[in-house]
mmCIF file of C-alpha atoms in Angstrom:
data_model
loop_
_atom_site.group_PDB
_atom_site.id
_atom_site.type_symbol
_atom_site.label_atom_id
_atom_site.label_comp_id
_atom_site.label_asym_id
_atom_site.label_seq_id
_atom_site.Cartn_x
_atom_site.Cartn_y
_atom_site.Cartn_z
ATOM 1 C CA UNK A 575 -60.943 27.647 -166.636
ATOM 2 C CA UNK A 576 -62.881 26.355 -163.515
ATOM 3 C CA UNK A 577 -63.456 23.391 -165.077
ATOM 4 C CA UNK A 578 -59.952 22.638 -166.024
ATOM 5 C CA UNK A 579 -59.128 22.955 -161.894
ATOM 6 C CA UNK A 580 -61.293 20.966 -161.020
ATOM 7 C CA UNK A 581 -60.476 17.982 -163.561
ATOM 8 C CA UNK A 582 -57.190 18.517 -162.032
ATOM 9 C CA UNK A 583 -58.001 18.336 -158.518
ATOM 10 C CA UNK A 584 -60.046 15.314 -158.937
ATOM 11 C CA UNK A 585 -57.117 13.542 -160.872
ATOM 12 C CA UNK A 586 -55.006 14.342 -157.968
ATOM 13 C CA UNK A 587 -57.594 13.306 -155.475
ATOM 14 C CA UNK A 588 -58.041 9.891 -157.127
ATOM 15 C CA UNK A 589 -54.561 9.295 -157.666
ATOM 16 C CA UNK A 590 -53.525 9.839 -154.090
ATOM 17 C CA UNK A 591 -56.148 7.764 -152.621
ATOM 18 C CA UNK A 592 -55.790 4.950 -155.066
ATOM 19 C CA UNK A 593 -51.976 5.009 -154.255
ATOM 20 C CA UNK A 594 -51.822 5.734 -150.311
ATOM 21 C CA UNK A 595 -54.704 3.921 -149.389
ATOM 22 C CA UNK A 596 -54.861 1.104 -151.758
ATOM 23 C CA UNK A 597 -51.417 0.288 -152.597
ATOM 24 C CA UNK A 598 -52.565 1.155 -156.382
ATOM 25 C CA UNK A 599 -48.974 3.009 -156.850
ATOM 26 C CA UNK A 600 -49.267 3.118 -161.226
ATOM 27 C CA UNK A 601 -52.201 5.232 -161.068
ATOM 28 C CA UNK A 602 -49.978 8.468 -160.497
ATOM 29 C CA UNK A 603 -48.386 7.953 -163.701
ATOM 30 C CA UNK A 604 -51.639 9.608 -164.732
ATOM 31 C CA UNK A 605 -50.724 12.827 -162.665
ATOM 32 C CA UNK A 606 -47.045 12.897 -162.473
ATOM 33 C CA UNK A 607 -44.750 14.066 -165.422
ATOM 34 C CA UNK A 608 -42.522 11.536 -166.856
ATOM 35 C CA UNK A 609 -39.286 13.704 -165.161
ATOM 36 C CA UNK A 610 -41.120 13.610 -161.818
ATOM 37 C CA UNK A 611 -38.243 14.755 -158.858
ATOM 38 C CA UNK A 612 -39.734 14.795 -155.221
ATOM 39 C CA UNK A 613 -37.876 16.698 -152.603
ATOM 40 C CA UNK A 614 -38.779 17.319 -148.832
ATOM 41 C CA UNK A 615 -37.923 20.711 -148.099
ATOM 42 C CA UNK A 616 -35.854 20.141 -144.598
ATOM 43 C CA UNK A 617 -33.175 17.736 -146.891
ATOM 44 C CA UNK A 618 -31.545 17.472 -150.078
ATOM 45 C CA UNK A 619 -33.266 13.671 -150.626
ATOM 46 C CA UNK A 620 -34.370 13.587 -153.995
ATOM 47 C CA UNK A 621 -37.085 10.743 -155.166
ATOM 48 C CA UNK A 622 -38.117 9.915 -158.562
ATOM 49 C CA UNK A 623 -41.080 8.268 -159.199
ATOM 50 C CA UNK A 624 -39.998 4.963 -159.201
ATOM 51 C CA UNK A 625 -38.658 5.948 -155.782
ATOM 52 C CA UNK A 626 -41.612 7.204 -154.448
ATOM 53 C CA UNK A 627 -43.837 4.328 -155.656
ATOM 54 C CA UNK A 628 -41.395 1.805 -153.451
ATOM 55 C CA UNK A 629 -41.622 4.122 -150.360
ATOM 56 C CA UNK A 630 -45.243 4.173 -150.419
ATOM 57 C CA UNK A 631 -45.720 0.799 -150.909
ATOM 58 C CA UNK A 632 -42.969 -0.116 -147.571
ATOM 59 C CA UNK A 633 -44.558 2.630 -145.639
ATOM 60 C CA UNK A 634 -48.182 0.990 -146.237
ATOM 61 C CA UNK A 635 -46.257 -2.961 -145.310
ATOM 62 C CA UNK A 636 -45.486 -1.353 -142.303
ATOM 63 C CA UNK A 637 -49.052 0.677 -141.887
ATOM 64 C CA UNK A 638 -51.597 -1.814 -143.518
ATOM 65 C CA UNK A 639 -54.513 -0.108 -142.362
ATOM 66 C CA UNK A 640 -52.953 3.450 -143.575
ATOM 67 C CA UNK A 641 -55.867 5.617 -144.553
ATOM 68 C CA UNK A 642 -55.316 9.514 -146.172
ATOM 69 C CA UNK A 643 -57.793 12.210 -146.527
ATOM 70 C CA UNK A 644 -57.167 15.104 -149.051
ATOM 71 C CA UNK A 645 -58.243 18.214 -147.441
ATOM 72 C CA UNK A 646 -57.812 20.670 -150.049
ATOM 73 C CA UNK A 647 -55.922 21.439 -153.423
ATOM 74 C CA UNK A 648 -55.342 24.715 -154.495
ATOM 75 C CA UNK A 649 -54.240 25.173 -158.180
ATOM 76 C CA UNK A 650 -52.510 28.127 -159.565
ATOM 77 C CA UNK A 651 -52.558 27.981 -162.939
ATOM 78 C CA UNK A 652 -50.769 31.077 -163.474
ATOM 79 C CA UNK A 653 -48.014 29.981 -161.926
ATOM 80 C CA UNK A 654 -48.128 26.695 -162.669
ATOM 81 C CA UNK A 655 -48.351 25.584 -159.055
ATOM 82 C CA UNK A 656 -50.641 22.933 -157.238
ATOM 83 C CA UNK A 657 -50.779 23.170 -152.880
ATOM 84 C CA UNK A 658 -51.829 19.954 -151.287
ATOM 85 C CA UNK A 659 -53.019 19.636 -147.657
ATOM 86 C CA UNK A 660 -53.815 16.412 -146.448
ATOM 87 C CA UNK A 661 -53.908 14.188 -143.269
ATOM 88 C CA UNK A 662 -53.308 10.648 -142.649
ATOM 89 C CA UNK A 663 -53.446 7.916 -139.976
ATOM 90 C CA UNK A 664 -52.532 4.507 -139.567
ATOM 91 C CA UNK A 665 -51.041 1.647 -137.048
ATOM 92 C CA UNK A 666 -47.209 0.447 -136.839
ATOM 93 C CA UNK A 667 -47.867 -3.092 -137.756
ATOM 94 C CA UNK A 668 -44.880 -3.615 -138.967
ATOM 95 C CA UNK A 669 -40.806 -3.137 -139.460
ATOM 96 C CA UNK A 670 -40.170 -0.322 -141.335
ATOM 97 C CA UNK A 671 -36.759 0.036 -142.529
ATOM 98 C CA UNK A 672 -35.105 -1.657 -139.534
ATOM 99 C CA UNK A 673 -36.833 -0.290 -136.949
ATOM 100 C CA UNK A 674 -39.107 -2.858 -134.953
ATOM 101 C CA UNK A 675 -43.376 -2.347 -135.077
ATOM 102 C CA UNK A 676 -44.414 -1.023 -132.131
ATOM 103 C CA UNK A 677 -48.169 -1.193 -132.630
ATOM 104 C CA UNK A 678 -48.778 2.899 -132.105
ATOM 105 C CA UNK A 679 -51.076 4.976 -134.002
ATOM 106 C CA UNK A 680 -50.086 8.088 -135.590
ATOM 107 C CA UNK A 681 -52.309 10.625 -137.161
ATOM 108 C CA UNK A 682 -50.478 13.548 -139.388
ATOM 109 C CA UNK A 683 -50.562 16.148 -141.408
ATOM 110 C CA UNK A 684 -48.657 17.455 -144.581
ATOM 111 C CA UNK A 685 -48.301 19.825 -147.349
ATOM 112 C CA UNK A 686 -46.932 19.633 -150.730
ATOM 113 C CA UNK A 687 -46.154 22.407 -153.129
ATOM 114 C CA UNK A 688 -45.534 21.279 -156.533
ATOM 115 C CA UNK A 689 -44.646 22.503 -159.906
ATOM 116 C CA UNK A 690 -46.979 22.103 -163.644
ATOM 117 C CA UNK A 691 -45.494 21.250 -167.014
ATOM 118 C CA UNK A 692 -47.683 19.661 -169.560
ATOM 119 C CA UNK A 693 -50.489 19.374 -166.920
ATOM 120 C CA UNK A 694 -48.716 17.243 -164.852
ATOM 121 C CA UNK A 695 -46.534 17.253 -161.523
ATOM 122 C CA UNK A 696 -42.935 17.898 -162.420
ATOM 123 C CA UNK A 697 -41.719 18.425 -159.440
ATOM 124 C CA UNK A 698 -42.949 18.924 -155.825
ATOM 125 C CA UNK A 699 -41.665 19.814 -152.397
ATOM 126 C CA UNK A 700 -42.824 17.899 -149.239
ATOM 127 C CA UNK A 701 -42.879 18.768 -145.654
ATOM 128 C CA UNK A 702 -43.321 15.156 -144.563
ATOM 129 C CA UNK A 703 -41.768 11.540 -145.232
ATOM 130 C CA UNK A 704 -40.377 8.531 -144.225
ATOM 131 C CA UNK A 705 -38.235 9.626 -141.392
ATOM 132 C CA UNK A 706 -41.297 12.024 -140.647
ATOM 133 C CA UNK A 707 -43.174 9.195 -140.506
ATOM 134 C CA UNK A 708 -41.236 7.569 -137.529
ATOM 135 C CA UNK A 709 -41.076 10.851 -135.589
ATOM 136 C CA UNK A 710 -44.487 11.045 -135.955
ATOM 137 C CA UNK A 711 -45.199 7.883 -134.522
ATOM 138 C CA UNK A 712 -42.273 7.987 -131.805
ATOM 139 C CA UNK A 713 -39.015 7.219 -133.452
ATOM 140 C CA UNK A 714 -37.181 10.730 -133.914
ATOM 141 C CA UNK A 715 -33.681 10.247 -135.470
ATOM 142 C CA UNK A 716 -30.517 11.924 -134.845
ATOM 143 C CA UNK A 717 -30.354 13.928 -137.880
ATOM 144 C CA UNK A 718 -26.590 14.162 -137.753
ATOM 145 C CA UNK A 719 -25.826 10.624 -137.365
ATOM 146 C CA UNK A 720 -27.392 10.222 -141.280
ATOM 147 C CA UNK A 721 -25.050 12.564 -142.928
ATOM 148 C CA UNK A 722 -24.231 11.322 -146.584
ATOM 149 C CA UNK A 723 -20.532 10.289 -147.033
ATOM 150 C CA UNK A 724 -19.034 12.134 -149.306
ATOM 151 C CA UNK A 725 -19.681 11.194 -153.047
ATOM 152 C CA UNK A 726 -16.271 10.160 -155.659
ATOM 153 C CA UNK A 727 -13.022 8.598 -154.639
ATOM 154 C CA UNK A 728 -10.862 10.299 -151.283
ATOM 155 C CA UNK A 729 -7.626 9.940 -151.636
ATOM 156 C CA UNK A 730 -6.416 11.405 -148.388
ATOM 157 C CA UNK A 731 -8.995 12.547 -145.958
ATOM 158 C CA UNK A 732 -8.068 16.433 -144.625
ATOM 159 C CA UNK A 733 -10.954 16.806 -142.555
ATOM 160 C CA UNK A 734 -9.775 15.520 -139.315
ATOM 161 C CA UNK A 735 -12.000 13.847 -137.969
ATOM 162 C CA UNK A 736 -11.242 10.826 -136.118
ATOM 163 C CA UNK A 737 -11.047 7.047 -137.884
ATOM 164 C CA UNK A 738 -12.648 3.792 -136.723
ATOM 165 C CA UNK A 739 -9.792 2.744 -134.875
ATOM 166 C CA UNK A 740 -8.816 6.035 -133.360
ATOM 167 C CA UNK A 741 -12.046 6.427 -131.805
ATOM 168 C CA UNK A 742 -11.894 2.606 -130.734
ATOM 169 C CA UNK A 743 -8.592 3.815 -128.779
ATOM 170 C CA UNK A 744 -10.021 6.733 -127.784
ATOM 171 C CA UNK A 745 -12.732 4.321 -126.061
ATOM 172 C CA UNK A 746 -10.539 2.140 -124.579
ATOM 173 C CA UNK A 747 -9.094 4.576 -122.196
ATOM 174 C CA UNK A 748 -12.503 5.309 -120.886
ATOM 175 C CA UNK A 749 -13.013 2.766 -118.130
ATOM 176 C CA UNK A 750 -16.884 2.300 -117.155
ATOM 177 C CA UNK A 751 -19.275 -0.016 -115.253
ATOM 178 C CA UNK A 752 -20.549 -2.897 -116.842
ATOM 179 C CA UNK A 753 -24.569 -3.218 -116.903
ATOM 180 C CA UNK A 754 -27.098 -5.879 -117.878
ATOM 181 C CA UNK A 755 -30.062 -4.186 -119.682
ATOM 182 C CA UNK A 756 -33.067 -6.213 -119.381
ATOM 183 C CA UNK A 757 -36.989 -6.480 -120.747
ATOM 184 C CA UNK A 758 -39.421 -8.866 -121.548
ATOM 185 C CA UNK A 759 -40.304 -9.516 -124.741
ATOM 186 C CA UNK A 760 -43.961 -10.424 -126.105
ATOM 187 C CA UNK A 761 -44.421 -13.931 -125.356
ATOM 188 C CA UNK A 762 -43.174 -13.170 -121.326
ATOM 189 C CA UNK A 763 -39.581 -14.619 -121.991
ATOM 190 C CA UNK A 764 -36.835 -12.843 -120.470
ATOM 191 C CA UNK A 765 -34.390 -10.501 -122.417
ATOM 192 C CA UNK A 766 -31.332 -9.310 -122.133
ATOM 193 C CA UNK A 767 -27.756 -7.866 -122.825
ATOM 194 C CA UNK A 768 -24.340 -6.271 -121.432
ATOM 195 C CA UNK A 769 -23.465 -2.694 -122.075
ATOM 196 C CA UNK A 770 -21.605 -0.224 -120.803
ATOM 197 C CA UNK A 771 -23.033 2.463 -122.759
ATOM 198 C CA UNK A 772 -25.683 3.691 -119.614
ATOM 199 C CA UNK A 773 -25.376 7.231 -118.702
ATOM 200 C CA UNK A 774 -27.156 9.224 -116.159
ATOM 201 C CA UNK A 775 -28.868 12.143 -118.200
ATOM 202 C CA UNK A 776 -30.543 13.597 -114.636
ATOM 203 C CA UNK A 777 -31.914 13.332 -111.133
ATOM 204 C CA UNK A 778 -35.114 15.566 -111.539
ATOM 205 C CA UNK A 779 -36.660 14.342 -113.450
ATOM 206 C CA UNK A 780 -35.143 10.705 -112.951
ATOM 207 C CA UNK A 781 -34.119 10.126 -116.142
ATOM 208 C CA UNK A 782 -31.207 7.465 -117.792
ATOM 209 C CA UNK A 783 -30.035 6.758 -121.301
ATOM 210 C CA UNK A 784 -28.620 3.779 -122.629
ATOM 211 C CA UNK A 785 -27.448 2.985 -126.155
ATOM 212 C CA UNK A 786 -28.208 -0.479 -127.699
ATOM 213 C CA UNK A 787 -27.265 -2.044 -131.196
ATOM 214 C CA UNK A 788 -29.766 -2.882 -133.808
ATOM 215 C CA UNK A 789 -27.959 -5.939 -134.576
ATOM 216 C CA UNK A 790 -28.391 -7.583 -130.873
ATOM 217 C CA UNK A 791 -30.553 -10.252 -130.465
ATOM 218 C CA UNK A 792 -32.886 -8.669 -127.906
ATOM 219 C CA UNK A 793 -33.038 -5.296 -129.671
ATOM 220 C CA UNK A 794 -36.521 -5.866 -131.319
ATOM 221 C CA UNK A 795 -38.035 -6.766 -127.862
ATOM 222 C CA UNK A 796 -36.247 -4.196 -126.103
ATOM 223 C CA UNK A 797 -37.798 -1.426 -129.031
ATOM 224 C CA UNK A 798 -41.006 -2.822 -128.764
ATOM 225 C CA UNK A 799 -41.441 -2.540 -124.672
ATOM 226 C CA UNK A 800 -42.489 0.081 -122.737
ATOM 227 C CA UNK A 801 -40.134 -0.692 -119.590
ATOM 228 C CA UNK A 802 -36.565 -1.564 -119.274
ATOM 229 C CA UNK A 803 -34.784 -2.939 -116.635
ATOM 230 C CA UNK A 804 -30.756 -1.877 -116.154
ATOM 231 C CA UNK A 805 -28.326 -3.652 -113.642
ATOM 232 C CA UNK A 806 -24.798 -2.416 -112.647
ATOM 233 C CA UNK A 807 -22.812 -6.223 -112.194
ATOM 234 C CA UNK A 808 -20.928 -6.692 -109.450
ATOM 235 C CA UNK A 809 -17.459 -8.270 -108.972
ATOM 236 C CA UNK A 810 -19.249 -11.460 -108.055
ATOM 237 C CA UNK A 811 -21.490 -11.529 -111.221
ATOM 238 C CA UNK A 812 -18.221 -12.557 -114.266
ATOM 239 C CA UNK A 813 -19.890 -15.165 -115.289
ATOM 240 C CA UNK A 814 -23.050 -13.599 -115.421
ATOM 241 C CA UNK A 815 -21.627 -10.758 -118.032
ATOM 242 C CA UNK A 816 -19.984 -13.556 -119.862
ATOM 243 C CA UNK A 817 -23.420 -15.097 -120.532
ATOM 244 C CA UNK A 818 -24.671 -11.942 -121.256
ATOM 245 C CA UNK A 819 -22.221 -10.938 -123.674
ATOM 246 C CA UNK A 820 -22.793 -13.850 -125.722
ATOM 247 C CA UNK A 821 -25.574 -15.091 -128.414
ATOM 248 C CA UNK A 822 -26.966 -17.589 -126.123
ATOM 249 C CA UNK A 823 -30.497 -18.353 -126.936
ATOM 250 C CA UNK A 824 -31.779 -18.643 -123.106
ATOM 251 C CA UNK A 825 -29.797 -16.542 -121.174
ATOM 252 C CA UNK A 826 -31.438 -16.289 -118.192
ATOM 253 C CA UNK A 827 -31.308 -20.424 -117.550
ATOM 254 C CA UNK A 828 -29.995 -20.882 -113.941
ATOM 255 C CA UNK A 829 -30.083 -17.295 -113.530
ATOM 256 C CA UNK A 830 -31.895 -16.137 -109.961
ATOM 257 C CA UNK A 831 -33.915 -12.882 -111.086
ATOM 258 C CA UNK A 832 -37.069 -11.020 -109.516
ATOM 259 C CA UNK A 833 -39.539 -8.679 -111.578
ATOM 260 C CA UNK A 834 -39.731 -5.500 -111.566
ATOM 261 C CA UNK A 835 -43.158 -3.522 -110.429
ATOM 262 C CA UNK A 836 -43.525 -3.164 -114.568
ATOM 263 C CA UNK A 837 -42.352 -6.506 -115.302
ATOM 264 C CA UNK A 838 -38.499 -5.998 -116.402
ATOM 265 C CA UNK A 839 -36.229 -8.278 -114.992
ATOM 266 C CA UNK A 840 -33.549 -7.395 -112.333
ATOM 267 C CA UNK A 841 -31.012 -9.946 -111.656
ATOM 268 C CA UNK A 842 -30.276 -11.239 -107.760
ATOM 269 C CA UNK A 843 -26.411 -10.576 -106.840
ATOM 270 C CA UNK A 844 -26.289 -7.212 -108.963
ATOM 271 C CA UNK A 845 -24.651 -4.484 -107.551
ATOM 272 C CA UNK A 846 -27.463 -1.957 -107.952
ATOM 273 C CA UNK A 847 -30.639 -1.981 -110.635
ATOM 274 C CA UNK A 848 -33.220 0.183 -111.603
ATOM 275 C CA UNK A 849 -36.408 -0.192 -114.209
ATOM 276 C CA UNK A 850 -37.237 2.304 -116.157
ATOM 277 C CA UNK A 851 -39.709 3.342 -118.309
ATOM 278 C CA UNK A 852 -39.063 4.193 -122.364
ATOM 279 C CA UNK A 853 -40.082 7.473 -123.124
ATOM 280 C CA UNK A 854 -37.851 8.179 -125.850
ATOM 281 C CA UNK A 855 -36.332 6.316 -128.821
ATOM 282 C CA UNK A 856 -33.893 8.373 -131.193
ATOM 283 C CA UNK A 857 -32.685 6.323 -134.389
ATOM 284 C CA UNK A 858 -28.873 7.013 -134.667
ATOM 285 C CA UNK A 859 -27.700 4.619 -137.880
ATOM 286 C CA UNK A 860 -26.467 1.819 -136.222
ATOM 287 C CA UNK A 861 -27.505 2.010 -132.714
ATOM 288 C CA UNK A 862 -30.932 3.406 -131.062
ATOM 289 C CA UNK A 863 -30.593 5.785 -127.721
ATOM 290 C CA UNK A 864 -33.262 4.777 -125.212
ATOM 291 C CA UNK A 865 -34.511 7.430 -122.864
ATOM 292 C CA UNK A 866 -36.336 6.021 -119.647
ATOM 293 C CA UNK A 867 -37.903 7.931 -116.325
ATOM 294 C CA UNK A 868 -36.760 5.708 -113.589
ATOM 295 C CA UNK A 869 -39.673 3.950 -111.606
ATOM 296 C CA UNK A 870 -37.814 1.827 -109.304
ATOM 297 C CA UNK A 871 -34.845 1.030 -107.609
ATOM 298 C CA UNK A 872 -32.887 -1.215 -105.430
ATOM 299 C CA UNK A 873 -28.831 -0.648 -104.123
ATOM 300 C CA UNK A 874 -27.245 -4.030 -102.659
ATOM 301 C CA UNK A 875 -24.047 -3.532 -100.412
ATOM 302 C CA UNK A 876 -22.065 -5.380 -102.795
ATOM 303 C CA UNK A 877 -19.331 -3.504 -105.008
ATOM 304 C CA UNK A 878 -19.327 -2.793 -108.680
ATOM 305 C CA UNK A 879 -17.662 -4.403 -111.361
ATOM 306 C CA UNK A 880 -15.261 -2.375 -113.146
ATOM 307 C CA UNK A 881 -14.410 -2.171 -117.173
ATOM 308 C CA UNK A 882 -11.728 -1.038 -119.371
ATOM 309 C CA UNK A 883 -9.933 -1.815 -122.638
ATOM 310 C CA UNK A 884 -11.861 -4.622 -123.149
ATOM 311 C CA UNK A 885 -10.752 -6.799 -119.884
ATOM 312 C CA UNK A 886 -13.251 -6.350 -116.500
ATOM 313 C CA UNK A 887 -11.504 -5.474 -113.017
ATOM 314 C CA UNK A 888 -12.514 -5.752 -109.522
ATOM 315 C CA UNK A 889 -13.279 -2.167 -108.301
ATOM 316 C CA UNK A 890 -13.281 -3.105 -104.090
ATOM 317 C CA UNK A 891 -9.784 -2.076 -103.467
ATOM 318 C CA UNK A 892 -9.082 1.156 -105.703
ATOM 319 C CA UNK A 893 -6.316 3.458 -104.513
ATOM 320 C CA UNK A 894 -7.215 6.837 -103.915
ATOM 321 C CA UNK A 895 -5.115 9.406 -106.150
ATOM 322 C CA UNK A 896 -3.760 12.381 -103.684
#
């Protein structure tokens, strides 16, 4: 009986190693049951084998140097159980599924409970994976902005929430400021692009959020930095935002701008900026919400530029509503 545990544990042992820190995914077919399911406990993501051979092999692209350690394995025969406790560590070297390398370490720790049949793994539950992974190493996600859609054909939709272009409207009534967010990327060239998507989050600490799309060109240096720089135009600058707005290669050419004490770039003529350093990135699907402790400042005497409905207005004379 002893000895049939610990030809198990050893199987598992070898298997794990040869997959996690080798890349050697195959050699769990000699552990897991040909109707394999793998399920982390906080979700309702199911992998199959296949599935979970893929994921380890984009995790370790991403981790080259990953390394695991098995601490224990506890086998219940009786129940037809096996516990796993292990620990792993390894460096972001690279893009893992869309979200940009940002050189960290992380060192974690996991469980997994799974379930015998024919001396195998049938089926096991996980307290750690992919999106784990990212926390672990800095990158929480928004949990809710990954909902599933809703499976099968919907012929009318009851639920009442809000379409694309009722939300669009909804957005154009909001007018804003207009802001240049800025950062240097990692061969010293300057970075940047317009949004109006900055917020305020508080005063103490000094802390401001602003939301960037994954699909902008300066969102892999902007992920990758550990300062930002964020500057409110003003009503002189609409040419400036117009550059800035585009997919211009060099957008800073003939642009007068001054560093930062981290090194972000604040452009001359804006009506205020501020740099800021990252201490939060949260994944939300399409876009990723930066949160930054602001480290500088600087307030010109000039007025703000003013945006709405997609059109940009000059905010020095604004009647006061009684």
């Amino acid at each position: 009986m002893q000895q049939l545990n610990l030809s198990l544990k050893e199987s598992i042992v070898a298997a794990w190693e040869a997959a996690w820190d080798r890349g050697e995914v195959d050699a769990l077919d000699t552990i897991l049951h040909p109707e394999f399911t793998r399920e982390r406990a906080a979700s309702d993501k199911v992998l199959t084998a296949a599935q979970l051979k893929a994921e380890i092999l984009e995790i370790r692209q991403a981790f080259p140097d990953l390394s695991t350690n098995v601490d224990s394995v506890l086998v219940d025969e009786e129940a037809g159980s096996v516990a796993i406790f292990w620990r792993t560590k390894g460096t972001f070297t690279n893009d893992l599924s869309g979200v940009p390398a940002t050189g960290n370490s992380v060192e974690t720790r996991g469980s997994n409970l799974a379930v015998l049949r024919d001396g195998k793994i049938y089926s096991e539950q996980v307290t750690w994976d992919q999106s784990e992974l990212l926390k672990d190493v800095g990158v929480p996600s928004l949990k809710s902005a990954f909902e599933p859609a809703p499976e099968g054909l919907v012929i009318d939709d009851l639920s009442g929430i809000p379409g694309r272009e009722e939300l669009k409207g909804f957005n154009r009534q909001f007018i804003t400021g207009v802001t240049v967010v800025t950062t240097i990327d990692q061969e010293g060239k300057p970075r940047g692009l317009a949004a109006n998507s900055y917020v305020s989050v508080s005063l103490e600490p000094p802390l401001v959020l602003v939301c960037v799309q994954k699909t902008t060109s300066t969102y892999s240096s902007l992920f990758k930095s550990t300062h930002l720089g964020i500057n409110i135009m003003s009503n002189e600058q609409r040419s400036t935002i117009g550059v800035f707005a585009s997919k211009g290669d060099d957008k800073f050419a003939g642009l007068q701008w001054h560093e930062g004490p981290g090194g972000s770039p604040l452009i001359d003529g804006s009506a205020a900026s501020i740099e800021a350093e990252i201490k939060e990135r949260f994944q939300a699907k399409t876009h990723t919400v930066f949160i930054a402790k602001v480290k500088h400042s600087e307030v010109a005497e000039l007025q703000p530029m003013i945006y709405k409905a997609g059109r940009f207005f000059d905010s020095a004379e604004l009647p006061e509503l009684d």
